CSV table of C-alpha atoms in Angstrom, one decimal:
chain,number,residue,atom,x,y,z
A,1,MET,CA,39.4,-12.0,6.9
A,2,LYS,CA,36.4,-13.7,8.5
A,3,SER,CA,36.5,-11.4,11.5
A,4,TRP,CA,35.9,-8.4,9.2
A,5,LEU,CA,32.6,-9.6,8.1
A,6,PRO,CA,30.5,-8.3,11.0
A,7,ILE,CA,32.1,-4.9,10.7
A,8,LEU,CA,31.5,-4.7,7.0
A,9,LEU,CA,27.9,-5.7,7.5
A,10,LEU,CA,27.6,-3.0,10.2
A,11,LEU,CA,29.0,-0.4,7.8
A,12,GLY,CA,26.7,-1.6,5.1
A,13,CYS,CA,23.7,-1.2,7.4
A,14,CYS,CA,24.7,2.4,8.4
A,15,ALA,CA,25.2,3.4,4.8
A,16,SER,CA,21.8,2.2,3.7
A,17,ALA,CA,20.1,3.9,6.7
A,18,GLY,CA,21.8,7.2,5.9
A,19,PRO,CA,21.6,10.3,8.1
A,20,PRO,CA,18.5,10.7,10.3
A,21,GLU,CA,16.6,12.9,7.9
A,22,HIS,CA,16.9,10.1,5.3
A,23,ARG,CA,15.5,7.3,7.4
A,24,SER,CA,12.7,5.3,5.8
A,25,GLY,CA,9.8,4.5,8.1
A,26,TYR,CA,10.7,0.9,7.4
A,27,HIS,CA,13.3,1.2,10.1
A,28,LEU,CA,10.7,2.0,12.7
A,29,LEU,CA,8.8,-1.3,12.1
A,30,GLY,CA,9.2,-4.4,14.2
A,31,GLY,CA,10.6,-7.6,12.6
A,32,GLU,CA,7.2,-9.0,11.9
A,33,LEU,CA,6.0,-6.0,10.0
A,34,ARG,CA,9.2,-5.7,8.0
A,35,ALA,CA,8.8,-9.4,7.1
A,36,LEU,CA,5.2,-8.6,6.0
A,37,GLN,CA,6.3,-5.8,3.7
A,38,ASP,CA,9.2,-7.8,2.3
A,39,ASP,CA,7.0,-10.8,1.5
A,40,ASP,CA,5.4,-10.2,-1.9
A,41,PHE,CA,2.8,-12.8,-1.3
A,42,ALA,CA,1.6,-11.8,2.2
A,43,ASN,CA,2.0,-8.0,1.8
A,44,PRO,CA,-1.7,-7.0,1.9
A,45,GLY,CA,-0.8,-4.0,-0.4
A,46,MET,CA,-0.3,-6.6,-3.2
A,47,LEU,CA,-4.1,-7.2,-3.2
A,48,TRP,CA,-4.3,-3.7,-4.7
A,49,VAL,CA,-1.6,-4.4,-7.2
A,50,ASP,CA,-3.5,-7.5,-8.4
A,51,ARG,CA,-6.7,-5.4,-8.7
A,52,GLY,CA,-4.7,-2.7,-10.5
A,53,GLU,CA,-3.5,-5.3,-13.1
A,54,ARG,CA,-7.1,-6.3,-13.8
A,55,LEU,CA,-8.2,-2.6,-14.2
A,56,TRP,CA,-5.1,-1.9,-16.4
A,57,ASN,CA,-6.5,-4.3,-19.0
A,58,ALA,CA,-10.2,-3.3,-18.6
A,59,PRO,CA,-11.6,-1.3,-21.5
A,60,GLY,CA,-13.5,1.9,-20.6
A,61,GLY,CA,-14.8,5.1,-22.0
A,62,PRO,CA,-16.6,5.7,-25.3
A,63,ARG,CA,-13.8,4.1,-27.4
A,64,GLU,CA,-13.4,1.1,-25.1
A,65,GLN,CA,-9.8,1.8,-24.5
A,66,SER,CA,-7.8,0.3,-21.7
A,67,CYS,CA,-4.6,1.6,-20.0
A,68,ARG,CA,-2.8,-1.2,-21.9
A,69,ASP,CA,-3.9,0.0,-25.3
A,70,CYS,CA,-1.7,3.1,-24.9
A,71,HIS,CA,0.9,2.3,-22.3
A,72,ASP,CA,1.3,-1.5,-23.0
A,73,GLU,CA,3.0,-3.1,-20.0
A,74,PRO,CA,2.7,-1.4,-16.6
A,75,ALA,CA,6.5,-1.9,-16.4
A,76,ASN,CA,6.9,0.8,-19.1
A,77,LEU,CA,6.1,3.3,-16.3
A,78,ARG,CA,9.1,2.3,-14.2
A,79,GLY,CA,10.9,5.4,-13.3
A,80,LEU,CA,7.8,7.6,-13.2
A,81,THR,CA,6.5,7.5,-9.6
A,82,ASN,CA,9.9,8.1,-8.0
A,83,ARG,CA,10.1,11.5,-9.9
A,84,LEU,CA,6.6,12.7,-8.7
A,85,PRO,CA,5.3,15.3,-8.1
A,86,ARG,CA,6.6,17.0,-11.2
A,87,PHE,CA,5.9,20.4,-12.6
A,88,ASP,CA,3.9,20.6,-15.8
A,89,ALA,CA,5.0,23.9,-17.3
A,90,GLU,CA,2.3,23.9,-20.0
A,91,ALA,CA,-0.5,23.6,-17.4
A,92,ASP,CA,1.4,25.7,-14.9
A,93,ARG,CA,0.8,23.2,-12.1
A,94,LEU,CA,2.2,20.3,-10.2
A,95,HIS,CA,1.1,16.7,-11.0
A,96,ASN,CA,1.3,13.8,-8.5
A,97,LEU,CA,0.4,10.2,-9.3
A,98,ASP,CA,-3.2,10.7,-8.4
A,99,THR,CA,-3.8,13.7,-10.6
A,100,LEU,CA,-2.0,12.1,-13.5
A,101,VAL,CA,-4.1,8.9,-13.4
A,102,ARG,CA,-7.3,10.9,-12.8
A,103,ASP,CA,-6.5,13.3,-15.7
A,104,CYS,CA,-5.6,10.5,-18.0
A,105,ARG,CA,-8.9,8.7,-17.4
A,106,GLN,CA,-10.9,11.9,-17.8
A,107,GLN,CA,-9.2,13.5,-20.8
A,108,ARG,CA,-7.7,10.6,-22.8
A,109,GLN,CA,-9.8,7.6,-21.9
A,110,GLN,CA,-12.9,9.8,-21.3
A,111,ALA,CA,-14.1,7.4,-18.6
A,112,GLU,CA,-15.6,8.5,-15.3
A,113,VAL,CA,-13.1,10.2,-12.9
A,114,LEU,CA,-12.0,8.0,-10.1
A,115,PRO,CA,-12.6,9.6,-6.7
A,116,HIS,CA,-9.7,10.3,-4.5
A,117,GLU,CA,-8.7,7.4,-2.3
A,118,SER,CA,-11.2,5.1,-4.0
A,119,GLU,CA,-10.2,1.5,-4.2
A,120,ASP,CA,-10.0,1.6,-8.0
A,121,LEU,CA,-7.7,4.7,-8.1
A,122,LEU,CA,-5.5,3.2,-5.3
A,123,ALA,CA,-5.3,0.0,-7.3
A,124,LEU,CA,-4.0,1.8,-10.4
A,125,THR,CA,-1.7,4.1,-8.5
A,126,THR,CA,-0.2,1.2,-6.5
A,127,LEU,CA,0.3,-0.9,-9.6
A,128,ILE,CA,2.2,2.0,-11.2
A,129,ALA,CA,4.2,3.0,-8.1
A,130,HIS,CA,5.1,-0.7,-7.6
A,131,GLN,CA,6.9,-0.7,-11.0
A,132,SER,CA,9.4,1.8,-9.6
A,133,ARG,CA,10.1,-0.1,-6.5
A,134,GLY,CA,13.8,0.2,-5.5
A,135,LEU,CA,14.4,3.3,-7.5
A,136,PRO,CA,15.6,6.3,-5.5
A,137,LEU,CA,13.2,9.3,-5.1
A,138,GLU,CA,14.4,12.2,-7.2
A,139,VAL,CA,12.2,15.1,-7.8
A,140,THR,CA,13.1,18.3,-9.7
A,141,VAL,CA,12.8,21.4,-7.6
A,142,GLU,CA,14.7,23.8,-9.8
A,143,GLY,CA,13.4,25.9,-12.7
A,144,PRO,CA,9.7,26.3,-13.0
A,145,ALA,CA,9.1,24.0,-9.9
A,146,ARG,CA,11.1,26.3,-7.6
A,147,ALA,CA,8.2,28.5,-6.6
A,148,ALA,CA,6.1,25.5,-5.7
A,149,PHE,CA,9.0,24.0,-3.8
A,150,GLU,CA,9.4,27.1,-1.7
A,151,GLN,CA,5.7,27.2,-1.0
A,152,GLY,CA,5.9,23.6,0.1
A,153,ARG,CA,8.9,24.3,2.4
A,154,ALA,CA,7.0,27.3,3.9
A,155,SER,CA,3.9,25.1,4.4
A,156,PHE,CA,6.1,22.4,6.1
A,157,GLU,CA,7.4,25.0,8.6
A,158,ARG,CA,4.1,26.8,9.2
A,159,ARG,CA,2.4,26.1,12.5
A,160,ARG,CA,-1.2,25.1,12.1
A,161,GLY,CA,-4.3,23.8,13.9
A,162,GLN,CA,-5.4,23.8,17.5
A,163,LEU,CA,-2.2,22.1,18.6
A,164,ASP,CA,-0.2,24.9,16.9
A,165,LEU,CA,2.3,22.5,15.4
A,166,SER,CA,4.2,22.6,12.1
A,167,CYS,CA,5.2,19.4,10.2
A,168,ALA,CA,8.8,20.4,11.0
A,169,ASP,CA,8.1,20.6,14.8
A,170,CYS,CA,7.6,16.8,14.9
A,171,HIS,CA,9.1,15.2,11.8
A,172,GLN,CA,12.3,17.3,11.8
A,173,ARG,CA,13.1,18.7,15.2
A,174,LEU,CA,11.6,15.8,17.3
A,175,GLU,CA,12.3,13.0,14.8
A,176,GLY,CA,13.1,9.8,16.7
A,177,ALA,CA,11.6,11.0,20.0
A,178,ARG,CA,8.6,9.2,21.5
A,179,LEU,CA,5.0,10.3,21.2
A,180,ARG,CA,3.4,8.0,23.7
A,181,GLY,CA,3.9,4.5,22.3
A,182,GLU,CA,5.1,5.6,18.9
A,183,THR,CA,8.5,6.8,17.7
A,184,ILE,CA,8.1,10.0,15.7
A,185,SER,CA,9.0,9.3,12.0
A,186,ALA,CA,11.2,11.4,9.8
A,187,GLY,CA,8.1,12.0,7.6
A,188,MET,CA,9.6,10.2,4.6
A,189,VAL,CA,7.2,9.5,1.7
A,190,ASN,CA,9.0,6.7,-0.1
A,191,GLY,CA,6.5,4.0,0.7
A,192,PHE,CA,3.3,5.4,-0.8
A,193,PRO,CA,0.7,4.3,-1.7
A,194,LEU,CA,1.1,2.1,1.4
A,195,TYR,CA,-0.9,-0.3,3.5
A,196,ARG,CA,-1.5,1.3,6.9
A,197,LEU,CA,-2.7,-1.0,9.7
A,198,THR,CA,-4.5,1.9,11.3
A,199,TRP,CA,-6.6,2.2,8.2
A,200,GLU,CA,-6.8,-1.5,7.4
A,201,GLY,CA,-6.3,-0.4,3.9
A,202,LEU,CA,-4.3,1.6,1.4
A,203,GLY,CA,-3.6,5.3,1.3
A,204,SER,CA,-1.8,7.9,-0.8
A,205,ARG,CA,0.6,10.6,0.4
A,206,GLN,CA,-2.3,13.0,0.4
A,207,ARG,CA,-4.3,10.8,2.7
A,208,MET,CA,-1.4,10.7,5.1
A,209,ILE,CA,-1.1,14.6,4.9
A,210,ARG,CA,-4.8,14.8,5.6
A,211,TRP,CA,-4.5,12.4,8.5
A,212,CYS,CA,-1.6,14.4,10.0
A,213,ASN,CA,-3.5,17.7,9.7
A,214,GLU,CA,-6.5,16.1,11.5
A,215,ALA,CA,-4.1,14.9,14.2
A,216,VAL,CA,-3.0,18.4,14.9
A,217,ARG,CA,-6.6,19.6,14.5
A,218,ALA,CA,-5.9,21.7,11.5
A,219,GLU,CA,-8.2,22.1,8.5
A,220,PRO,CA,-7.5,19.4,6.0
A,221,MET,CA,-6.3,20.5,2.5
A,222,ASP,CA,-8.0,19.8,-0.8
A,223,PRO,CA,-5.8,17.1,-2.3
A,224,ASP,CA,-5.9,18.8,-5.7
A,225,SER,CA,-4.9,22.3,-4.4
A,226,ARG,CA,-1.6,24.0,-5.1
A,227,ARG,CA,-0.6,24.0,-1.5
A,228,ALA,CA,-1.3,20.3,-1.0
A,229,LEU,CA,0.7,19.4,-4.1
A,230,ALA,CA,3.5,21.9,-3.1
A,231,LEU,CA,3.8,20.3,0.3
A,232,GLU,CA,3.9,16.8,-1.3
A,233,LEU,CA,6.8,18.1,-3.6
A,234,TYR,CA,8.7,19.3,-0.5
A,235,LEU,CA,8.1,16.0,1.3
A,236,ALA,CA,9.3,14.1,-1.8
A,237,TRP,CA,12.4,16.3,-1.9
A,238,ARG,CA,13.1,15.6,1.8
A,239,SER,CA,12.9,11.9,1.0
A,240,ARG,CA,15.3,12.1,-2.0
A,241,GLY,CA,17.6,9.2,-2.4
A,242,LEU,CA,15.4,6.7,-0.5
A,243,PRO,CA,14.3,3.7,-2.5
A,244,LEU,CA,10.6,3.6,-3.4
A,245,GLU,CA,8.9,0.8,-1.4
A,246,SER,CA,5.3,0.8,-2.6
A,247,PRO,CA,3.3,-0.9,-1.4
A,248,ALA,CA,5.0,-0.4,2.0
A,249,VAL,CA,3.4,-1.5,5.3
A,250,ARG,CA,3.2,0.9,8.2
A,251,ARG,CA,1.5,0.9,11.5
B,1,MET,CA,-13.0,-4.0,-2.1
B,2,SER,CA,-14.6,-7.0,-3.9
B,3,LEU,CA,-13.9,-10.5,-2.6
B,4,SER,CA,-10.7,-11.8,-4.2
B,5,ALA,CA,-7.8,-14.0,-3.0
B,6,ARG,CA,-4.1,-14.5,-3.5
B,7,VAL,CA,-3.3,-18.2,-3.0
B,8,ARG,CA,-0.2,-20.2,-3.3
B,9,ILE,CA,-1.0,-23.9,-3.6
B,10,PRO,CA,1.8,-26.4,-4.2
B,11,THR,CA,1.5,-28.4,-7.4
B,12,GLU,CA,4.1,-31.2,-6.8
B,13,ALA,CA,5.3,-33.1,-3.7
B,14,ARG,CA,6.9,-36.4,-2.7
B,15,ALA,CA,4.8,-38.7,-0.5
B,16,GLY,CA,5.3,-37.8,3.1
B,17,GLU,CA,6.6,-34.3,2.3
B,18,VAL,CA,5.2,-31.4,4.4
B,19,VAL,CA,3.8,-28.7,2.1
B,20,GLU,CA,2.4,-25.3,2.8
B,21,ILE,CA,-0.7,-23.4,1.5
B,22,ARG,CA,-0.7,-19.7,1.8
B,23,THR,CA,-3.8,-17.5,1.3
B,24,LEU,CA,-4.5,-13.8,1.5
B,25,VAL,CA,-8.1,-12.6,0.9
B,26,SER,CA,-9.4,-9.1,0.5
B,27,HIS,CA,-12.2,-8.4,2.9
B,28,PRO,CA,-13.0,-5.5,5.2
B,29,MET,CA,-13.8,-7.7,8.3
B,30,GLU,CA,-16.0,-4.9,9.6
B,31,THR,CA,-16.6,-5.7,13.3
B,32,GLY,CA,-20.0,-4.2,13.8
B,33,PHE,CA,-18.8,-2.4,16.8
B,34,ARG,CA,-17.6,0.8,15.1
B,35,VAL,CA,-19.5,4.0,14.3
B,36,ASP,CA,-19.1,6.3,11.4
B,37,SER,CA,-18.5,10.0,11.6
B,38,PHE,CA,-22.2,10.6,12.0
B,39,GLY,CA,-22.4,8.3,15.0
B,40,ARG,CA,-24.2,5.6,13.1
B,41,ARG,CA,-23.3,2.0,13.7
B,42,VAL,CA,-21.4,0.5,10.8
B,43,PRO,CA,-23.0,-2.9,10.2
B,44,ARG,CA,-21.0,-6.0,10.8
B,45,ASN,CA,-19.6,-7.6,7.6
B,46,ILE,CA,-17.2,-10.5,8.2
B,47,LEU,CA,-16.1,-13.8,6.7
B,48,THR,CA,-17.4,-16.5,9.0
B,49,ARG,CA,-15.7,-19.6,7.8
B,50,PHE,CA,-12.7,-20.9,6.0
B,51,SER,CA,-12.0,-24.5,5.0
B,52,CYS,CA,-9.7,-26.5,2.8
B,53,ARG,CA,-10.4,-29.9,1.2
B,54,TYR,CA,-7.6,-32.1,-0.1
B,55,ALA,CA,-8.4,-35.3,-2.0
B,56,ASP,CA,-12.0,-35.3,-0.8
B,57,ARG,CA,-11.0,-34.8,2.9
B,58,GLU,CA,-11.4,-31.7,4.9
B,59,ILE,CA,-8.0,-31.0,6.3
B,60,VAL,CA,-8.5,-27.5,7.7
B,61,SER,CA,-11.5,-25.5,8.8
B,62,MET,CA,-11.9,-22.5,11.0
B,63,ASP,CA,-14.5,-20.1,12.2
B,64,LEU,CA,-13.6,-16.4,11.7
B,65,ARG,CA,-14.8,-13.8,14.3
B,66,PRO,CA,-15.1,-10.0,14.3
B,67,GLY,CA,-11.7,-9.7,16.1
B,68,ILE,CA,-9.8,-10.8,13.0
B,69,ALA,CA,-8.3,-7.9,11.1
B,70,ALA,CA,-9.2,-6.9,7.5
B,71,ASN,CA,-7.7,-8.9,4.6
B,72,PRO,CA,-7.1,-12.1,6.6
B,73,TYR,CA,-3.8,-13.9,5.8
B,74,LEU,CA,-4.1,-17.7,6.5
B,75,ALA,CA,-1.3,-20.3,6.0
B,76,PHE,CA,-1.0,-23.9,7.1
B,77,ARG,CA,1.1,-27.0,6.5
B,78,PHE,CA,0.1,-30.6,6.0
B,79,VAL,CA,1.6,-33.9,4.9
B,80,ALA,CA,1.1,-34.7,1.2
B,81,ASP,CA,0.2,-38.4,0.9
B,82,VAL,CA,-1.9,-38.9,-2.2
B,83,SER,CA,-2.5,-36.9,-5.4
B,84,GLY,CA,-5.7,-35.0,-5.4
B,85,ALA,CA,-7.7,-31.8,-5.9
B,86,ILE,CA,-7.3,-28.9,-3.4
B,87,GLU,CA,-10.3,-26.6,-2.8
B,88,LEU,CA,-10.1,-23.5,-0.6
B,89,ARG,CA,-13.4,-22.0,0.5
B,90,TRP,CA,-14.2,-18.8,2.2
B,91,GLU,CA,-17.8,-18.1,3.3
B,92,GLY,CA,-19.1,-14.7,4.2
B,93,GLN,CA,-21.9,-13.9,6.7
B,94,ASP,CA,-24.4,-13.2,4.0
B,95,GLY,CA,-23.8,-16.4,2.1
B,96,GLU,CA,-21.2,-15.1,-0.3
B,97,VAL,CA,-18.6,-17.7,-1.2
B,98,LEU,CA,-15.2,-17.6,-2.8
B,99,VAL,CA,-13.5,-20.8,-4.0
B,100,GLU,CA,-10.0,-21.3,-5.2
B,101,ARG,CA,-8.8,-24.6,-6.6
B,102,GLY,CA,-5.6,-26.4,-7.3
B,103,HIS,CA,-4.2,-29.8,-7.8
B,104,LEU,CA,-1.4,-31.5,-5.9
B,105,GLU,CA,0.5,-34.3,-7.7
B,106,VAL,CA,2.2,-36.6,-5.2
B,107,SER,CA,5.1,-38.9,-6.4
B,108,ALA,CA,6.5,-41.8,-4.5
B,109,ALA,CA,9.0,-40.9,-1.8
């Protein structure tokens, strides 16, 4: 019986890793960075979660309302982030975590809009995403979201920039290959918002998309645009089934 | 991001026990060697000193330099011998100070 244990462990390992297209960037990290992400004290992304908790309770806007006044505990939003982006049929648009928080602040709280990638917005989105940690990514791409999904898929396949590369060229066809010192990731988005050592700070999925576009010398997308959100929907669909890791740590 | 810290300070120990303090502080630790997208030098902004006092004795101190990454994580171990206050202190280059306090209660071994 004892001799079976290593084999069972090995099987368990393979099952959680899944097929190559479902491999979290976590598996490309060295032992030290995995340990950093797994340690809820030392994980630097938790600084933003702490800050998010303070902001959650801070009153704002003309009626001095805080997030807590409406939503109560942040834990009530467990199960939200892993289903984003989602299609809002009434507004005929996709919403991701950033646009939901920004709209809520502007329209309901009537406080000043938090700029994209600002420390305060990242603090709130990381706090909210953190509540869904461990839940599998599952976005809806049928029904009214179908058109956006197809637009996102086309965007993923389209060559762009001076280097004339599409997302799929690297993150699908060359996934696992080497790009100088780096292993090319599968482009999974289950860790966002995440702490990236290159940035020495946090970033959203849209910041990563912008970074990638700059890397192939393409024009960056407006993070609120339909095509940017459609691409994010497609990326989330590719990552379906992976557990949410936010705040993840990446190189 | 404004200066704030996550700290884990032990509250109880037996005399002679080795205990650990862990700290994580939010700070950009800007080196002063980088330039922004307009080619302008980004001014240096770093923490310059960290120290820990335990029962009125300084048990740890260190100078921080521009080579240390943003959001420094510092952890250290020491032998708990007497009950006493613990004070962690970070000092920035422009005189800003962040202090976190705790109390370690030491019982006979």
